[in-house]
Coordinates of C-alpha atoms in Angstrom, one line a residue:
Chain A
M1 CA 93.6 138.2 -83.4
A2 CA 95.6 138.0 -80.2
L3 CA 94.1 141.3 -79.1
A4 CA 90.6 140.1 -79.8
T5 CA 91.3 136.9 -77.8
A6 CA 92.7 138.9 -74.9
H7 CA 89.6 141.1 -75.0
Q8 CA 87.3 138.1 -74.9
E9 CA 89.3 136.7 -72.0
A10 CA 89.0 140.0 -70.2
A11 CA 85.3 140.1 -70.8
H12 CA 84.9 136.7 -69.2
A13 CA 87.3 137.3 -66.4
P14 CA 86.1 136.5 -62.9
A15 CA 84.7 139.3 -60.8
H16 CA 87.8 139.4 -58.6
N17 CA 90.0 139.9 -61.7
H18 CA 87.8 142.9 -62.7
L19 CA 88.4 144.3 -59.2
A20 CA 92.1 143.8 -59.5
I21 CA 92.1 145.6 -62.9
N22 CA 90.0 148.5 -61.5
R23 CA 92.3 148.8 -58.5
A24 CA 95.5 148.8 -60.7
G25 CA 94.0 151.4 -63.0
L26 CA 93.1 153.7 -60.1
W27 CA 96.7 153.4 -58.7
L28 CA 98.1 154.3 -62.2
F29 CA 95.9 157.4 -62.1
F30 CA 97.3 158.2 -58.6
F31 CA 100.9 157.8 -59.9
S32 CA 100.1 160.2 -62.8
E33 CA 98.6 162.7 -60.4
T34 CA 101.7 162.4 -58.2
I35 CA 103.8 163.7 -61.0
L36 CA 101.6 166.9 -61.2
F37 CA 101.6 167.5 -57.5
G38 CA 105.3 166.6 -57.2
L39 CA 106.3 169.1 -59.9
L40 CA 104.4 171.8 -58.1
L41 CA 106.1 170.9 -54.9
S42 CA 109.5 171.1 -56.4
A43 CA 108.6 174.4 -58.2
R44 CA 107.7 175.8 -54.7
F45 CA 111.2 175.1 -53.4
Y46 CA 112.9 176.0 -56.7
L47 CA 111.3 179.5 -56.6
E48 CA 111.5 180.3 -53.0
G49 CA 113.8 177.9 -51.2
I50 CA 112.6 177.4 -47.7
H51 CA 111.4 181.0 -47.4
R52 CA 107.7 181.6 -47.1
E53 CA 105.3 184.5 -46.4
E54 CA 103.4 184.8 -43.2
L55 CA 100.3 182.6 -43.1
N56 CA 97.6 182.0 -40.6
Q57 CA 99.1 179.1 -38.7
A58 CA 96.0 178.3 -36.6
L59 CA 93.9 178.0 -39.8
G60 CA 96.5 175.9 -41.5
L61 CA 96.7 173.4 -38.6
L62 CA 92.9 173.4 -38.3
I63 CA 92.2 172.6 -42.0
T64 CA 94.9 169.9 -41.9
V65 CA 93.3 168.3 -38.9
I66 CA 89.9 168.5 -40.6
L67 CA 91.2 166.8 -43.7
L68 CA 92.9 164.1 -41.7
L69 CA 89.7 163.6 -39.8
S70 CA 87.8 163.3 -43.1
S71 CA 90.1 160.4 -44.1
V72 CA 89.1 158.6 -40.9
T73 CA 85.4 159.1 -41.6
A74 CA 86.0 157.9 -45.2
Y75 CA 87.8 154.8 -44.0
T76 CA 84.9 154.1 -41.6
A77 CA 82.4 154.4 -44.5
E78 CA 84.5 152.0 -46.6
T79 CA 84.8 149.5 -43.7
A80 CA 81.1 149.7 -43.0
I81 CA 80.1 149.0 -46.6
E82 CA 82.5 146.0 -46.7
H83 CA 80.7 144.7 -43.6
D84 CA 77.2 145.4 -45.1
N85 CA 76.5 148.1 -42.6
K86 CA 74.9 150.4 -45.1
K87 CA 73.4 152.9 -42.7
V88 CA 76.8 153.6 -41.0
A89 CA 78.4 153.8 -44.4
S90 CA 75.9 156.5 -45.6
W91 CA 76.3 158.5 -42.5
Y92 CA 80.1 158.5 -42.6
L93 CA 80.1 159.4 -46.3
F94 CA 77.9 162.3 -45.4
F95 CA 80.4 163.3 -42.6
T96 CA 83.3 163.1 -45.1
I97 CA 81.4 165.4 -47.5
V98 CA 80.8 168.0 -44.7
L99 CA 84.4 167.9 -43.6
G100 CA 85.6 168.2 -47.2
L101 CA 83.4 171.3 -47.7
I102 CA 84.7 172.8 -44.4
F103 CA 88.3 172.2 -45.7
A104 CA 87.5 173.9 -49.0
G105 CA 85.9 176.8 -47.1
G106 CA 89.1 177.1 -45.0
V107 CA 91.3 177.4 -48.1
A108 CA 88.9 180.0 -49.5
Y109 CA 89.1 182.0 -46.3
E110 CA 93.0 181.7 -46.4
W111 CA 92.9 183.1 -49.9
S112 CA 90.7 186.0 -48.8
I113 CA 93.1 187.1 -46.0
A114 CA 96.4 186.4 -47.7
H115 CA 98.5 189.6 -47.7
F116 CA 100.7 188.5 -50.6
H117 CA 99.8 188.9 -54.2
R118 CA 99.6 186.3 -57.0
N119 CA 102.2 188.2 -59.0
E120 CA 104.8 187.5 -56.3
A121 CA 106.8 184.3 -56.5
F122 CA 105.5 182.8 -53.2
G123 CA 102.0 184.1 -54.0
S124 CA 101.9 182.5 -57.5
I125 CA 103.1 179.1 -56.2
F126 CA 100.8 179.2 -53.1
F127 CA 97.7 180.0 -55.1
T128 CA 98.6 177.4 -57.7
M129 CA 99.3 174.6 -55.2
T130 CA 96.3 175.3 -53.0
G131 CA 94.1 176.0 -56.0
I132 CA 94.8 172.8 -57.8
H133 CA 94.6 170.8 -54.5
A134 CA 91.3 172.5 -53.6
T135 CA 90.0 171.7 -57.1
H136 CA 90.7 168.0 -56.4
V137 CA 89.0 168.3 -53.0
I138 CA 85.9 169.8 -54.7
T139 CA 86.0 167.1 -57.3
G140 CA 86.2 164.5 -54.5
V141 CA 83.3 166.1 -52.7
F142 CA 81.2 165.9 -55.9
M143 CA 82.0 162.2 -56.4
L144 CA 81.3 161.5 -52.7
I145 CA 77.9 163.2 -53.1
L146 CA 77.2 160.9 -56.1
V147 CA 78.2 157.8 -54.2
W148 CA 76.4 158.9 -51.1
A149 CA 73.2 159.4 -53.1
Q150 CA 73.5 155.8 -54.4
A151 CA 74.4 154.5 -51.0
L152 CA 71.2 155.9 -49.6
R153 CA 69.3 153.8 -52.1
G154 CA 71.2 150.7 -50.8
R155 CA 73.1 150.2 -54.1
Y156 CA 76.4 149.1 -52.5
S157 CA 77.1 146.1 -50.3
S158 CA 80.0 143.8 -49.3
K159 CA 79.6 142.1 -52.8
N160 CA 79.5 145.4 -54.6
P161 CA 81.8 147.9 -52.7
W162 CA 84.0 149.2 -55.5
A163 CA 82.4 152.6 -56.1
V164 CA 82.7 153.4 -52.4
S165 CA 86.2 152.0 -52.2
A166 CA 87.4 154.0 -55.3
V167 CA 86.0 157.3 -54.2
V168 CA 87.4 156.8 -50.6
M169 CA 90.8 155.9 -52.1
Y170 CA 90.7 159.1 -54.2
W171 CA 89.9 161.0 -51.0
H172 CA 92.8 159.5 -49.1
F173 CA 95.1 160.4 -52.1
V174 CA 94.0 164.0 -51.8
D175 CA 94.8 163.8 -48.1
V176 CA 98.3 162.4 -48.8
V177 CA 99.0 165.3 -51.1
W178 CA 98.0 167.8 -48.4
V179 CA 100.3 165.9 -45.9
F180 CA 103.2 167.2 -48.0
Y181 CA 101.7 170.6 -49.1
Y182 CA 100.9 171.7 -45.5
P183 CA 104.5 171.6 -44.3
A184 CA 105.8 172.9 -47.6
L185 CA 103.5 176.0 -47.5
Y186 CA 102.9 176.6 -43.8
L187 CA 105.8 175.2 -41.8
T188 CA 109.1 176.0 -43.6
K189 CA 110.9 179.2 -42.5
Chain B
M1 CA 83.9 145.4 -38.2
R2 CA 85.4 145.9 -34.8
K3 CA 89.0 145.0 -35.7
P4 CA 89.3 147.3 -38.8
M5 CA 87.7 150.1 -36.8
Q6 CA 90.3 149.6 -34.0
T7 CA 93.0 149.8 -36.6
G8 CA 91.5 153.0 -38.0
L9 CA 91.4 154.7 -34.6
I10 CA 95.0 153.7 -33.8
V11 CA 96.1 155.1 -37.2
A12 CA 94.1 158.3 -36.6
A13 CA 95.7 158.7 -33.2
I14 CA 99.2 158.3 -34.6
L15 CA 98.4 160.8 -37.4
A16 CA 97.3 163.3 -34.8
V17 CA 100.5 162.8 -32.8
L18 CA 102.7 163.2 -36.0
T19 CA 100.8 166.3 -37.0
I20 CA 101.4 167.9 -33.6
T21 CA 105.1 166.7 -33.7
E22 CA 105.5 168.3 -37.2
Y23 CA 104.0 171.6 -35.9
L24 CA 106.2 171.6 -32.8
F25 CA 109.3 171.0 -35.0
A26 CA 108.3 174.0 -37.2
T27 CA 107.6 176.4 -34.3
H28 CA 110.1 175.4 -31.6
V29 CA 113.2 174.1 -33.3
E30 CA 115.7 176.7 -34.5
D31 CA 118.3 174.5 -36.2
D32 CA 117.3 174.4 -39.9
L33 CA 118.5 170.8 -40.6
V34 CA 116.9 169.3 -37.5
R35 CA 113.6 171.2 -38.2
F36 CA 113.7 170.1 -41.9
L37 CA 114.3 166.5 -40.9
G38 CA 111.7 166.5 -38.2
I39 CA 109.0 167.9 -40.5
T40 CA 110.0 165.6 -43.4
V41 CA 110.1 162.4 -41.3
S42 CA 106.7 163.3 -39.8
A43 CA 105.1 164.0 -43.2
L44 CA 106.6 160.7 -44.6
G45 CA 105.3 158.8 -41.7
K46 CA 101.8 160.2 -42.1
A47 CA 101.8 159.4 -45.8
V48 CA 103.0 155.8 -45.3
L49 CA 100.3 155.2 -42.7
I50 CA 97.5 156.6 -45.0
I51 CA 98.8 154.8 -48.0
Y52 CA 99.1 151.4 -46.3
Y53 CA 96.2 151.3 -43.8
F54 CA 93.6 153.6 -45.5
M55 CA 94.4 153.1 -49.2
H56 CA 95.3 149.4 -48.7
I57 CA 98.2 149.5 -51.2
Y58 CA 99.0 145.9 -50.2
R59 CA 95.8 144.8 -52.0
L60 CA 97.6 145.5 -55.3
W61 CA 99.6 142.4 -55.0
R62 CA 96.8 140.3 -53.6
P63 CA 94.5 140.3 -56.7
Q64 CA 92.5 137.3 -55.6
E65 CA 91.3 139.0 -52.5
A66 CA 88.2 141.2 -52.9
H67 CA 88.8 143.1 -49.7

Protein backbone atom coordinates (compact mmCIF):
# COMPACT_ATOMS: atom_id res chain seq x y z
CA MET A 1 0.00 0.00 0.00
CA ALA A 2 2.74 2.37 1.05
CA LEU A 3 4.73 1.34 -2.03
CA ALA A 4 1.75 2.00 -4.29
CA THR A 5 1.26 5.44 -2.72
CA ALA A 6 4.93 6.24 -3.14
CA HIS A 7 4.74 5.13 -6.78
CA GLN A 8 1.71 7.36 -7.38
CA GLU A 9 3.51 10.28 -5.75
CA ALA A 10 6.56 9.68 -7.93
CA ALA A 11 4.39 9.53 -11.04
CA HIS A 12 2.92 12.93 -10.21
CA ALA A 13 6.18 14.48 -9.05
CA PRO A 14 7.07 17.83 -10.59
CA ALA A 15 9.47 17.83 -13.54
CA HIS A 16 12.36 19.18 -11.47
CA ASN A 17 11.99 16.20 -9.11
CA HIS A 18 12.23 13.81 -12.07
CA LEU A 19 15.41 15.58 -13.10
CA ALA A 20 16.83 15.23 -9.59
CA ILE A 21 15.97 11.51 -9.56
CA ASN A 22 17.53 11.01 -13.00
CA ARG A 23 20.65 12.84 -11.89
CA ALA A 24 20.97 10.83 -8.66
CA GLY A 25 20.51 7.58 -10.60
CA LEU A 26 23.24 8.53 -13.06
CA TRP A 27 25.64 9.35 -10.21
CA LEU A 28 24.89 5.98 -8.58
CA PHE A 29 25.81 4.36 -11.88
CA PHE A 30 29.07 6.35 -11.89
CA PHE A 31 29.87 5.17 -8.35
CA SER A 32 29.32 1.54 -9.35
CA GLU A 33 31.55 2.03 -12.39
CA THR A 34 34.19 3.63 -10.16
CA ILE A 35 34.45 0.34 -8.26
CA LEU A 36 35.22 -1.52 -11.51
CA PHE A 37 37.81 0.98 -12.71
CA GLY A 38 39.27 1.38 -9.20
CA LEU A 39 39.76 -2.38 -8.85
CA LEU A 40 41.60 -2.53 -12.16
CA LEU A 41 43.78 0.39 -11.07
CA SER A 42 44.67 -1.32 -7.80
CA ALA A 43 45.32 -4.62 -9.67
CA ARG A 44 47.78 -2.74 -11.88
CA PHE A 45 49.87 -1.63 -8.88
CA TYR A 46 49.42 -4.98 -7.08
CA LEU A 47 50.80 -6.91 -10.07
CA GLU A 48 53.60 -4.60 -11.17
CA GLY A 49 54.22 -1.99 -8.46
CA ILE A 50 55.36 1.21 -10.16
CA HIS A 51 57.21 -0.72 -12.88
CA ARG A 52 55.94 -0.40 -16.43
CA GLU A 53 56.97 -1.47 -19.90
CA GLU A 54 58.09 1.07 -22.48
CA LEU A 55 55.17 2.83 -24.17
CA ASN A 56 54.91 5.52 -26.83
CA GLN A 57 54.95 8.63 -24.62
CA ALA A 58 54.09 11.07 -27.40
CA LEU A 59 51.05 8.99 -28.35
CA GLY A 60 49.95 8.68 -24.70
CA LEU A 61 50.15 12.44 -24.20
CA LEU A 62 48.41 13.12 -27.51
CA ILE A 63 45.40 10.88 -26.84
CA THR A 64 45.15 12.32 -23.30
CA VAL A 65 45.00 15.86 -24.69
CA ILE A 66 42.43 14.73 -27.28
CA LEU A 67 40.19 13.21 -24.61
CA LEU A 68 40.48 16.31 -22.39
CA LEU A 69 39.66 18.47 -25.43
CA SER A 70 36.60 16.31 -26.10
CA SER A 71 35.41 17.05 -22.57
CA VAL A 72 35.59 20.77 -23.37
CA THR A 73 33.58 20.31 -26.59
CA ALA A 74 31.04 18.17 -24.71
CA TYR A 75 30.74 20.87 -22.02
CA THR A 76 30.19 23.47 -24.76
CA ALA A 77 27.43 21.33 -26.31
CA GLU A 78 25.68 21.00 -22.95
CA THR A 79 25.99 24.71 -22.20
CA ALA A 80 24.66 25.55 -25.67
CA ILE A 81 21.58 23.36 -25.32
CA GLU A 82 20.87 24.86 -21.87
CA HIS A 83 20.85 28.26 -23.61
CA ASP A 84 18.71 27.06 -26.55
CA ASN A 85 21.59 27.39 -28.97
CA LYS A 86 20.73 24.21 -30.85
CA LYS A 87 23.02 24.71 -33.83
CA VAL A 88 26.12 25.18 -31.66
CA ALA A 89 25.10 22.19 -29.52
CA SER A 90 24.82 19.95 -32.61
CA TRP A 91 28.19 21.03 -33.92
CA TYR A 92 29.97 20.48 -30.60
CA LEU A 93 28.34 17.09 -30.14
CA PHE A 94 29.75 16.23 -33.57
CA PHE A 95 33.23 17.49 -32.58
CA THR A 96 33.06 15.34 -29.42
CA ILE A 97 32.19 12.27 -31.49
CA VAL A 98 35.13 12.89 -33.83
CA LEU A 99 37.56 13.41 -30.94
CA GLY A 100 36.25 10.26 -29.24
CA LEU A 101 36.86 8.24 -32.42
CA ILE A 102 40.39 9.68 -32.73
CA PHE A 103 41.07 8.66 -29.10
CA ALA A 104 39.81 5.12 -29.75
CA GLY A 105 41.97 4.98 -32.89
CA GLY A 106 44.99 6.09 -30.85
CA VAL A 107 44.41 3.30 -28.32
CA ALA A 108 44.04 0.77 -31.16
CA TYR A 109 47.31 1.99 -32.66
CA GLU A 110 49.03 1.70 -29.25
CA TRP A 111 47.82 -1.89 -29.06
CA SER A 112 49.21 -2.63 -32.53
CA ILE A 113 52.72 -1.34 -31.70
CA ALA A 114 52.95 -2.62 -28.10
CA HIS A 115 56.03 -4.82 -27.78
CA PHE A 116 54.80 -6.67 -24.69
CA HIS A 117 52.46 -9.65 -24.76
CA ARG A 118 49.07 -10.08 -23.11
CA ASN A 119 50.40 -13.13 -21.26
CA GLU A 120 52.87 -10.98 -19.30
CA ALA A 121 51.70 -9.28 -16.09
CA PHE A 122 52.00 -5.71 -17.40
CA GLY A 123 50.58 -6.70 -20.76
CA SER A 124 47.53 -8.36 -19.26
CA ILE A 125 46.70 -5.39 -17.02
CA PHE A 126 47.50 -2.84 -19.76
CA PHE A 127 45.24 -4.49 -22.32
CA THR A 128 42.49 -5.05 -19.72
CA MET A 129 42.53 -1.44 -18.45
CA THR A 130 42.77 0.23 -21.84
CA GLY A 131 40.36 -2.30 -23.36
CA ILE A 132 37.60 -1.76 -20.81
CA HIS A 133 38.14 1.99 -20.94
CA ALA A 134 38.07 2.01 -24.76
CA THR A 135 34.85 -0.03 -24.64
CA HIS A 136 33.33 2.76 -22.53
CA VAL A 137 34.63 5.34 -25.01
CA ILE A 138 33.03 3.46 -27.94
CA THR A 139 29.78 3.13 -25.95
CA GLY A 140 29.93 6.89 -25.25
CA VAL A 141 30.50 7.64 -28.94
CA PHE A 142 27.52 5.45 -29.84
CA MET A 143 25.29 7.30 -27.34
CA LEU A 144 26.64 10.66 -28.54
CA ILE A 145 25.71 9.73 -32.11
CA LEU A 146 22.16 8.86 -31.00
CA VAL A 147 21.79 12.15 -29.11
CA TRP A 148 23.42 14.10 -31.95
CA ALA A 149 20.93 12.64 -34.46
CA GLN A 150 18.06 13.75 -32.21
CA ALA A 151 19.67 17.16 -31.62
CA LEU A 152 19.84 17.71 -35.39
CA ARG A 153 16.05 17.28 -35.44
CA GLY A 154 15.74 19.96 -32.76
CA ARG A 155 14.46 17.59 -30.11
CA TYR A 156 16.38 19.14 -27.19
CA SER A 157 16.08 22.59 -25.68
CA SER A 158 16.64 24.44 -22.41
CA LYS A 159 13.37 22.89 -21.18
CA ASN A 160 14.36 19.39 -22.27
CA PRO A 161 18.15 19.09 -21.96
CA TRP A 162 18.42 15.87 -19.94
CA ALA A 163 19.53 13.45 -22.70
CA VAL A 164 22.33 15.81 -23.73
CA SER A 165 23.35 16.43 -20.10
CA ALA A 166 23.35 12.71 -19.30
CA VAL A 167 25.47 11.63 -22.25
CA VAL A 168 27.85 14.54 -21.67
CA MET A 169 28.20 13.60 -17.98
CA TYR A 170 28.93 10.02 -19.01
CA TRP A 171 31.58 11.34 -21.37
CA HIS A 172 33.19 13.40 -18.60
CA PHE A 173 33.19 10.31 -16.37
CA VAL A 174 35.10 8.35 -19.02
CA ASP A 175 37.53 11.29 -19.14
CA VAL A 176 37.98 11.25 -15.33
CA VAL A 177 38.85 7.54 -15.50
CA TRP A 178 41.55 8.27 -18.09
CA VAL A 179 42.89 11.08 -15.88
CA PHE A 180 43.97 8.29 -13.48
CA TYR A 181 44.72 5.57 -16.03
CA TYR A 182 47.09 7.71 -18.09
CA PRO A 183 49.64 8.32 -15.28
CA ALA A 184 49.21 4.77 -13.93
CA LEU A 185 50.02 3.21 -17.31
CA TYR A 186 52.30 5.74 -19.00
CA LEU A 187 53.98 7.88 -16.35
CA THR A 188 55.11 5.55 -13.54
CA LYS A 189 58.69 4.26 -13.63
CA MET B 1 26.10 31.65 -22.42
CA ARG B 2 29.24 33.80 -22.24
CA LYS B 3 29.95 33.24 -18.52
CA PRO B 4 29.73 29.41 -18.56
CA MET B 5 31.89 29.39 -21.69
CA GLN B 6 34.49 31.56 -19.97
CA THR B 7 34.45 29.13 -17.04
CA GLY B 8 34.87 26.20 -19.44
CA LEU B 9 37.85 27.82 -21.16
CA ILE B 10 39.55 28.65 -17.84
CA VAL B 11 39.05 25.06 -16.64
CA ALA B 12 40.40 23.78 -19.99
CA ALA B 13 43.50 25.94 -19.60
CA ILE B 14 44.12 24.67 -16.05
CA LEU B 15 43.63 21.07 -17.25
CA ALA B 16 46.25 21.66 -19.94
CA VAL B 17 48.70 23.11 -17.41
CA LEU B 18 48.15 20.20 -15.00
CA THR B 19 48.63 17.65 -17.81
CA ILE B 20 51.95 19.26 -18.77
CA THR B 21 52.96 19.45 -15.08
CA GLU B 22 52.16 15.77 -14.67
CA TYR B 23 54.21 14.87 -17.75
CA LEU B 24 57.17 16.98 -16.58
CA PHE B 25 57.09 15.35 -13.14
CA ALA B 26 57.18 11.93 -14.82
CA THR B 27 60.00 12.71 -17.22
CA HIS B 28 62.23 15.13 -15.27
CA VAL B 29 61.98 14.26 -11.56
CA GLU B 30 64.23 11.47 -10.36
CA ASP B 31 63.08 11.21 -6.73
CA ASP B 32 60.37 8.50 -6.58
CA LEU B 33 58.34 10.11 -3.79
CA VAL B 34 58.35 13.61 -5.28
CA ARG B 35 57.48 12.22 -8.71
CA PHE B 36 54.65 10.10 -7.32
CA LEU B 37 53.24 13.02 -5.30
CA GLY B 38 53.51 15.42 -8.24
CA ILE B 39 51.71 13.04 -10.60
CA THR B 40 49.05 12.13 -8.02
CA VAL B 41 48.27 15.73 -7.04
CA SER B 42 48.05 16.76 -10.72
CA ALA B 43 45.70 13.87 -11.52
CA LEU B 44 43.52 14.57 -8.47
CA GLY B 45 43.37 18.26 -9.39
CA LYS B 46 42.23 17.42 -12.91
CA ALA B 47 39.60 14.99 -11.65
CA VAL B 48 38.19 17.52 -9.16
CA LEU B 49 37.98 20.22 -11.83
CA ILE B 50 36.14 17.93 -14.27
CA ILE B 51 33.79 16.54 -11.63
CA TYR B 52 32.89 19.97 -10.23
CA TYR B 53 32.83 22.24 -13.28
CA PHE B 54 32.00 19.83 -16.12
CA MET B 55 29.92 17.15 -14.35
CA HIS B 56 28.26 19.70 -12.02
CA ILE B 57 28.29 17.44 -8.98
CA TYR B 58 26.97 20.34 -6.85
CA ARG B 59 23.62 20.02 -8.66
CA LEU B 60 23.08 16.79 -6.71
CA TRP B 61 22.31 18.74 -3.57
CA ARG B 62 20.38 21.45 -5.42
CA PRO B 63 17.44 19.31 -6.59
CA GLN B 64 15.12 22.25 -7.20
CA GLU B 65 17.44 23.74 -9.78
CA ALA B 66 16.98 22.40 -13.29
CA HIS B 67 20.39 23.65 -14.50
